[in-house]
CSV table of C-alpha atoms in Angstrom, one decimal:
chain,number,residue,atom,x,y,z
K,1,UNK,CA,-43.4,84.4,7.9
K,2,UNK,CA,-44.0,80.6,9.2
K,3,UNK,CA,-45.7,79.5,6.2
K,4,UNK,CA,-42.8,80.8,4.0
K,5,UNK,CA,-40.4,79.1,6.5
K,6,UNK,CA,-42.2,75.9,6.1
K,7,UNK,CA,-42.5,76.5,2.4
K,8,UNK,CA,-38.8,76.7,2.6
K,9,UNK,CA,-38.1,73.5,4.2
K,10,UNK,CA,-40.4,71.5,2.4
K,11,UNK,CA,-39.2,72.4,-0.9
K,12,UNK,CA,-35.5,71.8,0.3
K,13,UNK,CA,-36.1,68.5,1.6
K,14,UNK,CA,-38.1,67.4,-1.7
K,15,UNK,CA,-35.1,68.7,-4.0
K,16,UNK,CA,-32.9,66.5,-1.7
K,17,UNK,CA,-34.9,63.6,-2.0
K,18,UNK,CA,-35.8,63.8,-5.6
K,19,UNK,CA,-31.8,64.6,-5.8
K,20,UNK,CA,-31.4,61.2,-4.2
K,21,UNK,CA,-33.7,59.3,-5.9
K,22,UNK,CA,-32.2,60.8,-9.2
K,23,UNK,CA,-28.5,59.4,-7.8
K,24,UNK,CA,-30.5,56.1,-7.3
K,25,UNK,CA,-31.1,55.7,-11.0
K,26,UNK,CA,-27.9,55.6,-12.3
K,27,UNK,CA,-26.6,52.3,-11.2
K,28,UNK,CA,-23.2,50.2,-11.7
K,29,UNK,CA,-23.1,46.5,-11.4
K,30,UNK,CA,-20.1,44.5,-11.0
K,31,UNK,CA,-19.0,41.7,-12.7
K,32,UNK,CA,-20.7,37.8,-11.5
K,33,UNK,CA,-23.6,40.1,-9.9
K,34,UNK,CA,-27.0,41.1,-10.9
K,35,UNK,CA,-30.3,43.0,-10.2
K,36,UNK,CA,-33.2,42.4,-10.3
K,37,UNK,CA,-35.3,45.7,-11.1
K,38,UNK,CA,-39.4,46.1,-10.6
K,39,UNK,CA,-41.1,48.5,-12.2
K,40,UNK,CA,-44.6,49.5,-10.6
K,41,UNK,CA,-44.4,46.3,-7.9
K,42,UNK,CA,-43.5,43.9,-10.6
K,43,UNK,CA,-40.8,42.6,-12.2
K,44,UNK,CA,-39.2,44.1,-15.1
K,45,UNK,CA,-35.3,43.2,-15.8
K,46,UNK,CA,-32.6,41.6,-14.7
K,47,UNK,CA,-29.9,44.3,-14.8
K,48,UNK,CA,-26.0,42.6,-15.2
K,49,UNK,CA,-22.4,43.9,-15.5
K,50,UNK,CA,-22.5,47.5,-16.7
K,51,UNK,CA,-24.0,51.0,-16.5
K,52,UNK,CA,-28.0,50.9,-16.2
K,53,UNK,CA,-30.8,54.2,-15.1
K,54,UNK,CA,-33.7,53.2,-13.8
K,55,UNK,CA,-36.7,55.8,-14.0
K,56,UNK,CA,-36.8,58.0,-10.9
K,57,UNK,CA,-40.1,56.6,-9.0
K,58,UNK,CA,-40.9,53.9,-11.4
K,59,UNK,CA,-38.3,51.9,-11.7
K,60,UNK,CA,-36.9,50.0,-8.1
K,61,UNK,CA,-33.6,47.4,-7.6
K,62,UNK,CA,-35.6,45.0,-5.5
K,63,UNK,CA,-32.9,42.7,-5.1
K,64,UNK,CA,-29.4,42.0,-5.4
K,65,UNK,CA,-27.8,38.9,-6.3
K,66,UNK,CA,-24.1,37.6,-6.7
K,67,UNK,CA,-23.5,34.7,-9.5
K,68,UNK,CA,-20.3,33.3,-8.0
K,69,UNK,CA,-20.0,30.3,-6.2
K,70,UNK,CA,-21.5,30.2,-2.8
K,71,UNK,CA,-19.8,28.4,0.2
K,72,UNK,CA,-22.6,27.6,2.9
K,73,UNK,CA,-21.9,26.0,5.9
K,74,UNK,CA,-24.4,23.4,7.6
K,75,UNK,CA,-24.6,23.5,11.5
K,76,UNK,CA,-23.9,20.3,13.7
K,77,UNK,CA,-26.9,18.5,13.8
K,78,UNK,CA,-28.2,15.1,15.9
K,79,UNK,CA,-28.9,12.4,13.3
K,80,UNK,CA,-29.6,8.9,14.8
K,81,UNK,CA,-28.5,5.7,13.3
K,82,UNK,CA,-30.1,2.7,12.8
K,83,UNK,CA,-28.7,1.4,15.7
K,84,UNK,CA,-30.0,3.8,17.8
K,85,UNK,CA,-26.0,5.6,18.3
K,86,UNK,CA,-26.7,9.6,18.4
K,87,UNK,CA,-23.8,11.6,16.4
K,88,UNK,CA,-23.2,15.5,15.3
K,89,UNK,CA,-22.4,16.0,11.9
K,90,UNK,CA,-21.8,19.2,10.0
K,91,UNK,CA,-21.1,20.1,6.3
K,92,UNK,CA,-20.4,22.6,3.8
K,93,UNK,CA,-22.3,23.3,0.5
K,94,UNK,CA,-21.8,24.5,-2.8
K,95,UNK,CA,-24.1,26.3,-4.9
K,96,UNK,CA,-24.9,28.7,-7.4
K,97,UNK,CA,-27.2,30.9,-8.7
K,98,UNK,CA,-28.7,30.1,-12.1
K,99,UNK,CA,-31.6,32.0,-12.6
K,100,UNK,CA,-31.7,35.8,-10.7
K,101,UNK,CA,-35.2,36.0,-11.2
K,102,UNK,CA,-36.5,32.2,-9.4
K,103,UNK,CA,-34.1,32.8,-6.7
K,104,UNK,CA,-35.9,36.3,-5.9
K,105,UNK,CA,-39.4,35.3,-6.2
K,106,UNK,CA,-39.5,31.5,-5.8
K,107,UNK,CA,-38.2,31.3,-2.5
K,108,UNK,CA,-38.0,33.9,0.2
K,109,UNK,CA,-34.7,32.9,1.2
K,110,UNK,CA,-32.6,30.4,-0.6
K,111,UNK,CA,-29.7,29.8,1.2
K,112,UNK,CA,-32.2,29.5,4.3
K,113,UNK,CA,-34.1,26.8,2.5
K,114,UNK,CA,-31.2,24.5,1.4
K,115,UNK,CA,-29.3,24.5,4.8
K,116,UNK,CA,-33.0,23.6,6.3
K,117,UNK,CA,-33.2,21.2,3.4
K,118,UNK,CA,-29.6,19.4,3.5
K,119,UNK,CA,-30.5,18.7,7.2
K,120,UNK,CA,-33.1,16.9,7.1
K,121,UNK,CA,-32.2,14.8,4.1
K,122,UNK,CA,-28.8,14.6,6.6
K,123,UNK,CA,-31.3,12.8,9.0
K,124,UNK,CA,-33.2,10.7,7.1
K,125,UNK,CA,-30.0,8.9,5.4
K,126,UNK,CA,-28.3,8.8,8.5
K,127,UNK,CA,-31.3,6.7,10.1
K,128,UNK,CA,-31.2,3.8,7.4
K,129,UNK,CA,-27.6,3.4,8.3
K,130,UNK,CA,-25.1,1.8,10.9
K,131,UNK,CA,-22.4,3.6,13.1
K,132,UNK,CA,-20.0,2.1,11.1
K,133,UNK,CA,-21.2,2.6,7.8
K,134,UNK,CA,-21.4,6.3,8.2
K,135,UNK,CA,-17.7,6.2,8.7
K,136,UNK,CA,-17.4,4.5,5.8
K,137,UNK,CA,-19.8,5.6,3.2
K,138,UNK,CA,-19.6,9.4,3.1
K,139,UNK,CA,-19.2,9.7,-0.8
K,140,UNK,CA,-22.6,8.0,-0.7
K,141,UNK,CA,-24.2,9.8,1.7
K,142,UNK,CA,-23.0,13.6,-0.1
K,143,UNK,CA,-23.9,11.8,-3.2
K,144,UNK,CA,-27.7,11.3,-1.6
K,145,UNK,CA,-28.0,14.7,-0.6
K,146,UNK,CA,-27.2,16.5,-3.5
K,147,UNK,CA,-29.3,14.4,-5.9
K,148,UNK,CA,-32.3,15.7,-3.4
K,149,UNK,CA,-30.5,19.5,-3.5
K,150,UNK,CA,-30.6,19.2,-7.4
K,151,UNK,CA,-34.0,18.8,-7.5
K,152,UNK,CA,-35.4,20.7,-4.8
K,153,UNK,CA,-33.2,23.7,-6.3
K,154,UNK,CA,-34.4,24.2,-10.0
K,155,UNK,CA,-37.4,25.8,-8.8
K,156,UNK,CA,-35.6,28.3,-7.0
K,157,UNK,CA,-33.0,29.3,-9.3
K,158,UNK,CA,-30.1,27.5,-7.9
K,159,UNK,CA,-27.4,24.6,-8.4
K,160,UNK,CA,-25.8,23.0,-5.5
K,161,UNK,CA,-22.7,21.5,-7.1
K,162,UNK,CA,-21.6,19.6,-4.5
K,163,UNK,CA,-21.7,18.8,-0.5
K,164,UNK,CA,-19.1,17.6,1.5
K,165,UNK,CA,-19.5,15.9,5.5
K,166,UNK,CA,-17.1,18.0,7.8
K,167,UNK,CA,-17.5,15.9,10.8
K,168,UNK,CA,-18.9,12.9,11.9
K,169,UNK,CA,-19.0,12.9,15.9
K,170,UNK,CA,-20.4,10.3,18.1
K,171,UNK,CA,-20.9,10.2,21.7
K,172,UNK,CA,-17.8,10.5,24.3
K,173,UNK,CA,-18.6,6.7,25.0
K,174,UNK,CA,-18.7,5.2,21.8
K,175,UNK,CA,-15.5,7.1,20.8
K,176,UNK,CA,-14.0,5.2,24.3
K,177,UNK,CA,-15.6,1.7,23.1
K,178,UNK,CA,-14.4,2.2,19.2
K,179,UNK,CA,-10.9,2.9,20.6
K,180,UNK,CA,-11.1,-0.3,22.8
K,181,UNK,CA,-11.6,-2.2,19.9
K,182,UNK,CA,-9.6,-0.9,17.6
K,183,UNK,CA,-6.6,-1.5,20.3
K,184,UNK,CA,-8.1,-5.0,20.4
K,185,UNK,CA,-7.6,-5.3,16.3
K,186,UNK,CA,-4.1,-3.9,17.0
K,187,UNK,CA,-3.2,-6.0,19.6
K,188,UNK,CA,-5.1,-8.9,17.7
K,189,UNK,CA,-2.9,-8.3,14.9
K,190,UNK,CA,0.4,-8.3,16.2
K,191,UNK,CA,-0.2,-11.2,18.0
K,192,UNK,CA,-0.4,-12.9,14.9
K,193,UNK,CA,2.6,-11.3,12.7
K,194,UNK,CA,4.8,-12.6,15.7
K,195,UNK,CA,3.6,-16.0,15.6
K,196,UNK,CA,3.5,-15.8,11.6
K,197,UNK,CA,6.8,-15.1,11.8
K,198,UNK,CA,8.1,-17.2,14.7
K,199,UNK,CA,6.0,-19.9,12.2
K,200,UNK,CA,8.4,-18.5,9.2
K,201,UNK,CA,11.7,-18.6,11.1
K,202,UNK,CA,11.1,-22.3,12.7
K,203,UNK,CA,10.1,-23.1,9.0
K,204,UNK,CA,13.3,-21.5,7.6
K,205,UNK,CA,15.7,-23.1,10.2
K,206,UNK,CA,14.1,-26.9,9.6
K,207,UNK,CA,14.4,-26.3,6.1
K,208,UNK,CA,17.7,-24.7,6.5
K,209,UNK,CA,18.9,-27.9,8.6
K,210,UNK,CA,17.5,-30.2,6.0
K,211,UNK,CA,19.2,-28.8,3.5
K,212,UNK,CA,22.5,-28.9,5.0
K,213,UNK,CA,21.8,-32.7,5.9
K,214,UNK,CA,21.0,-32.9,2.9
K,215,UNK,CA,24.1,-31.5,1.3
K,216,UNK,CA,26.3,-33.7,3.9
K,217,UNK,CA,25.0,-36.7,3.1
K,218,UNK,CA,25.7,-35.5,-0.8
K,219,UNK,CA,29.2,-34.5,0.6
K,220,UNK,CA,29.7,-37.8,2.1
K,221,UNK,CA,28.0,-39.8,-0.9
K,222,UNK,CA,30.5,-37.5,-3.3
K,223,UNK,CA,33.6,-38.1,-1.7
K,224,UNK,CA,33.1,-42.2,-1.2
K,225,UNK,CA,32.6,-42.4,-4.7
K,226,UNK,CA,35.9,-40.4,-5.4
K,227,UNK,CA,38.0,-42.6,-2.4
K,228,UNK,CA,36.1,-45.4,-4.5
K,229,UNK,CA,37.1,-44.5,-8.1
K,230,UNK,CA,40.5,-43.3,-6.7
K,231,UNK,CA,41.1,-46.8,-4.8
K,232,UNK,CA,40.0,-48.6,-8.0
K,233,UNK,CA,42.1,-46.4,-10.0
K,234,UNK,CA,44.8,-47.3,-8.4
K,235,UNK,CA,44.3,-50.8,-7.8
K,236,UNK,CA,43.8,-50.6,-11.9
K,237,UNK,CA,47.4,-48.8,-12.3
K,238,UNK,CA,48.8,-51.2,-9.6
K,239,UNK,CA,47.5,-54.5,-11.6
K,240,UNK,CA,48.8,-52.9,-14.9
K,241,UNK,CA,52.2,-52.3,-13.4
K,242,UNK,CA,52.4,-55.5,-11.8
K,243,UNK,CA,51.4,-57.1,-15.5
K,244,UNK,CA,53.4,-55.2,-17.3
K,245,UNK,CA,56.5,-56.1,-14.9
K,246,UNK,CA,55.3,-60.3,-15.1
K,247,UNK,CA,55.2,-59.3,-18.8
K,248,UNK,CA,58.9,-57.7,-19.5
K,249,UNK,CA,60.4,-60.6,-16.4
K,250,UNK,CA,58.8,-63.2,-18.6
K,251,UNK,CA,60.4,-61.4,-21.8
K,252,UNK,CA,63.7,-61.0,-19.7
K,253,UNK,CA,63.6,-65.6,-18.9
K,254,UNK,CA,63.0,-66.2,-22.5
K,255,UNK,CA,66.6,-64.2,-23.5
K,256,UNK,CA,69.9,-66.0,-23.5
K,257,UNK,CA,71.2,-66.0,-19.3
K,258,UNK,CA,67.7,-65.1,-18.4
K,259,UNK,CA,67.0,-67.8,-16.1
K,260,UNK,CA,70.3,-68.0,-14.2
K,261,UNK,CA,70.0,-64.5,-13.8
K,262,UNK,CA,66.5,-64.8,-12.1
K,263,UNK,CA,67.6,-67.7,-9.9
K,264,UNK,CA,70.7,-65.7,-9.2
K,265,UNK,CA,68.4,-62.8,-7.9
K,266,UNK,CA,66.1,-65.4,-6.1
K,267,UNK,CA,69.3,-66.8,-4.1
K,268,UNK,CA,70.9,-63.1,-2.7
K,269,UNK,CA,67.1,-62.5,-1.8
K,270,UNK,CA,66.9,-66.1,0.0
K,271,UNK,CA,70.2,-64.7,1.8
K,272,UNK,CA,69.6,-61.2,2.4
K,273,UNK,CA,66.3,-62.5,4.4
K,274,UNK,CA,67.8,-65.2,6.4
K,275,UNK,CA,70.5,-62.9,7.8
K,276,UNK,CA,67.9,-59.8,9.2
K,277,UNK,CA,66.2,-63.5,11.0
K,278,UNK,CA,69.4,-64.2,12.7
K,279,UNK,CA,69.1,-61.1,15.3
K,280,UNK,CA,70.2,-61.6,18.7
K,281,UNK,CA,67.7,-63.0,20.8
K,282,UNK,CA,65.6,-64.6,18.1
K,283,UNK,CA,64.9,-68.4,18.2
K,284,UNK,CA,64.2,-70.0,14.9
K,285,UNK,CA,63.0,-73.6,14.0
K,286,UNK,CA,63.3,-73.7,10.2
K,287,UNK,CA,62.6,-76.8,7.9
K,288,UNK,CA,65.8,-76.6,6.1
K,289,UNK,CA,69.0,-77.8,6.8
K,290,UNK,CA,71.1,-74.4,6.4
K,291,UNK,CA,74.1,-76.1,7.4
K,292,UNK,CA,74.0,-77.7,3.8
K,293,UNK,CA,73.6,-74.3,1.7
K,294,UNK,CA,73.8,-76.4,-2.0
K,295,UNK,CA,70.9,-78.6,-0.5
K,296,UNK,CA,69.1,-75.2,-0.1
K,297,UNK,CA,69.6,-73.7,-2.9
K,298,UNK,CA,68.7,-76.6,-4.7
K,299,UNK,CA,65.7,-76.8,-3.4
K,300,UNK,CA,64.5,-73.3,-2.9
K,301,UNK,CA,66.1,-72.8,-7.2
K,302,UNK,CA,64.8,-76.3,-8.1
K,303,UNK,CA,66.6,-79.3,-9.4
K,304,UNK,CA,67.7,-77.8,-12.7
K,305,UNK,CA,70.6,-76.0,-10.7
K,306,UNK,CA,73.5,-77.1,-11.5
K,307,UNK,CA,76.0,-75.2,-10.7
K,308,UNK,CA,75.6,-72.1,-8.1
């Protein structure tokens, strides 16, 4: 009765477990994974996107690998710089998996490897430079890591495309001392765009005053020369009046009656300008003997008068 019991159970639990193994054959990869599949211990395929079956306790899916893009990120580490400043950095990582079969048996564990691998080439780059120059030269520094990356990796199946620094932190201190100087720069700075442009503006106004002298004294210049021409011009038109009246008065003597008519003129003149110098109050001593008018006249007209 026990033994049939037993019997029972055992053959029970080896239908369930052949059952399972059998439900273990039949296998259904996805698309960008793989398998890698040992028959007897050792490789035999590389199983990808479809329907596979294995042979039931022959055939084993030793392991299982994805063929997208990995993101991998790279803890904080201490790196030391050449000028003996200690400073975290961290970083993420690209890869992929080329080759299923490297990546399972050329390295226990890939990702493992290249973190361990990225952080000490991290180190070693970081000690041949400055504190500054880290800050500044981080395409070169990713660029140095993943030409090390792309050669340590073909062996083990895998591509890092590309590596990128997250964070570069330096001590509390040195973060204090860079901001001190930067404020300094700052400060520096706008110390000298004021007095550049203090510089400017003084510039601008002693031009701007010369130029206005300048214009004055063309101003001035500009408008003597006018008052000049217009003074000479008019002198000019004065003189040709005056020449043209000498001119038609000499044409007017030369007619018949001209000269009595000229003396005639010359005589109410003489008159007119005695009388305004016999005003009250006015003492005259004159040359002439007024009480003899014909004397006068004769000898303000000349002796040619004859008859007045």
């Amino acid at each position: 009765m026990f033994v049939s019991v037993f019997l029972s159970i055992f053959w029970l639990g080896f239908l369930l477990y052949f059952a399972y193994k059998l439900y273990r054959s039949l296998r259904i990869v996805s698309a960008q994974e793989c398998i890698i599949v040992e028959r007897l211990g050792k490789y035999s395929r590389t199983l990808h996107a479809g329907f596979h079956i294995l042979i039931p306790f022959i055939d084993y899916d030793a392991y299982y690998h994805t063929l997208k893009e990995q993101a991998i990120d790279v803890p904080p580490q201490t790196c030391i710089t050449k000028d003996n400043v200690k400073v975290e950095m961290d970083g993420i990582l690209y890869l992929r998996v080329l080759d299923p079969q490297k990546a399972s048996y050329g390295i226990e564990d890939y990702r493992f490897a290249v973190t361990q691998l990225v952080q000490t080439t991290m180190r070693a780059i970081i000690g041949t430079m400055d504190l500054d120059t880290t800050f500044e030269t981080r395409e070169v520094i990713n660029s140095k890591i993943l030409e090390v990356l792309d050669q340590a990796g073909e062996p083990w199946g895998v591509r890092v495309n590309r590596y990128e620094i997250v964070n570069i932190a330096p001590p509390k201190s040195v973060i204090e001392a860079m901001e001190r100087e930067k404020k300094a720069q700052i400060s520096k700075k706008a110390q000298i765009s004021l007095s550049e442009g203090d510089r400017d503006s003084r510039i601008n106004r002693s031009l701007g005053i010369k130029e206005e002298a300048i214009n004055k004294s063309e101003g001035e210049k500009q408008k003597r020369i006018n008052e000049a021409e217009g003074q000479a011009a008019e002198i000019e038109s004065i003189a040709t009046a005056t020449a043209k009246g000498i001119e038609l008065l000499a044409a007017s003597i030369k007619t018949k009656g001209g000269k009595e008519a000229v003396k005639l003129r010359i005589a109410q003149r003489f008159i007119k300008e005695v009388e305004k110098l016999g005003k009250d109050g006015t003492e005259l001593v004159l040359p002439l003997n007024l009480s003899n008018f014909k004397s006068v006249m004769k000898s303000v007209l000349g002796s040619e008068d004859k008859k007045v």
